[in-house]
């Protein structure tokens, strides 16, 4: 009976620990809507396309609105001067600077990109638009542009390289500790009974 219970617990913990990989498109203020490429790996969610280049100190309100769509209101505050001062703003279509910026970006990554000419949707270009991309658990250094056509500016708002376990991972770990505890308690009780007899 104990083996059946342990087997069911193990199957349940594996089920809980399996992450959901769904690409969700966040509602956008334009009729075009953003796609999760040309980026690899594809972003988990995105917000955009927004008309024109939104990445400047003059457009902090628009940036904040887009980020609130992705992360929820109050979870991030745009401080343009701090971002610019930390070297997290790339301008002038410098792909090497963008690659350097993304070289160590991992964990939860929030990236804003401006496209002068977007190479997607059946090769139909969308000119002069901005989009915001979110990866929830990116491997450090894995994010890169797969097509640099039209790339203009970028802002790295967030990159958390420290891994935070998902609730399902905690549940699986606790079930494992419980199973080990039950097994050791069962063995101890069997030994005591054998000594008494």
Tab-separated table of C-alpha atoms in Angstrom, residues 91-174:
chain	number	residue	atom	x	y	z
A	91	UNK	CA	20.503	53.284	-30.056
A	92	UNK	CA	21.506	53.658	-33.680
A	93	UNK	CA	20.856	50.075	-34.878
A	94	UNK	CA	24.096	48.837	-33.288
A	95	UNK	CA	23.565	45.052	-33.344
A	96	UNK	CA	26.907	44.375	-31.617
A	97	UNK	CA	25.931	46.646	-28.715
A	98	UNK	CA	22.578	44.834	-28.451
A	99	UNK	CA	24.315	41.443	-28.431
A	100	UNK	CA	26.676	42.665	-25.702
A	101	UNK	CA	23.705	43.907	-23.701
A	102	UNK	CA	21.963	40.524	-23.992
A	103	UNK	CA	25.125	38.437	-23.456
A	104	UNK	CA	24.342	37.752	-19.784
A	105	UNK	CA	20.609	38.503	-19.733
A	106	UNK	CA	18.713	35.601	-18.227
A	107	UNK	CA	15.837	34.721	-15.938
A	108	UNK	CA	12.978	37.153	-16.356
A	109	UNK	CA	14.013	39.383	-19.253
A	110	UNK	CA	12.050	42.450	-20.351
A	111	UNK	CA	13.279	44.016	-23.584
A	112	UNK	CA	11.950	46.905	-25.648
A	113	UNK	CA	12.817	47.106	-29.360
A	114	UNK	CA	12.159	49.729	-32.017
A	115	UNK	CA	11.859	48.571	-35.612
A	116	UNK	CA	12.202	50.905	-38.549
A	117	UNK	CA	10.995	48.138	-40.831
A	118	UNK	CA	9.651	44.899	-39.307
A	119	UNK	CA	10.512	41.770	-41.343
A	120	UNK	CA	7.561	39.540	-40.508
A	121	UNK	CA	3.917	38.695	-41.281
A	122	UNK	CA	4.453	37.326	-44.776
A	123	UNK	CA	7.330	39.734	-45.453
A	124	UNK	CA	4.966	42.687	-45.077
A	125	UNK	CA	7.046	45.376	-43.381
A	126	UNK	CA	5.578	47.541	-40.651
A	127	UNK	CA	7.540	50.725	-40.445
A	128	UNK	CA	8.538	52.726	-37.394
A	129	UNK	CA	7.034	50.692	-34.542
A	130	UNK	CA	8.047	49.690	-31.012
A	131	UNK	CA	7.376	46.441	-29.152
A	132	UNK	CA	8.029	45.078	-25.659
A	133	UNK	CA	9.058	41.436	-25.176
A	134	UNK	CA	9.053	39.327	-22.006
A	135	UNK	CA	10.804	36.024	-21.332
A	136	UNK	CA	9.863	34.439	-18.010
A	137	UNK	CA	12.769	32.008	-17.646
A	138	UNK	CA	15.428	32.640	-20.276
A	139	UNK	CA	18.782	30.886	-20.216
A	140	UNK	CA	21.477	33.556	-19.686
A	141	UNK	CA	22.927	34.711	-22.992
A	142	UNK	CA	20.406	32.843	-25.152
A	143	UNK	CA	18.317	35.776	-26.460
A	144	UNK	CA	19.339	37.208	-29.827
A	145	UNK	CA	17.856	38.718	-32.979
A	146	UNK	CA	17.285	36.203	-35.753
A	147	UNK	CA	16.761	38.965	-38.320
A	148	UNK	CA	18.309	42.402	-37.842
A	149	UNK	CA	16.489	44.064	-40.751
A	150	UNK	CA	14.985	47.296	-39.559
A	151	UNK	CA	16.257	47.021	-35.973
A	152	UNK	CA	16.847	50.490	-34.586
A	153	UNK	CA	16.854	50.915	-30.768
A	154	UNK	CA	16.630	48.680	-27.693
A	155	UNK	CA	16.149	48.981	-23.943
A	156	UNK	CA	16.835	46.173	-21.461
A	157	UNK	CA	14.414	46.936	-18.638
A	158	UNK	CA	14.950	43.821	-16.565
A	159	UNK	CA	17.142	40.719	-16.491
A	160	UNK	CA	17.063	38.559	-13.379
A	161	UNK	CA	19.715	35.890	-13.674
A	162	UNK	CA	18.970	34.331	-10.293
A	163	UNK	CA	16.646	31.387	-10.647
A	164	UNK	CA	13.534	31.435	-8.474
A	165	UNK	CA	11.895	28.017	-8.151
A	166	UNK	CA	8.329	27.731	-9.372
A	167	UNK	CA	5.628	26.738	-6.842
A	168	UNK	CA	5.402	23.336	-8.517
A	169	UNK	CA	9.112	22.797	-7.875
A	170	UNK	CA	8.625	23.588	-4.185
A	171	UNK	CA	5.665	21.171	-4.063
A	172	UNK	CA	7.727	18.407	-5.646
A	173	UNK	CA	10.593	19.019	-3.223
A	174	UNK	CA	8.271	18.918	-0.192
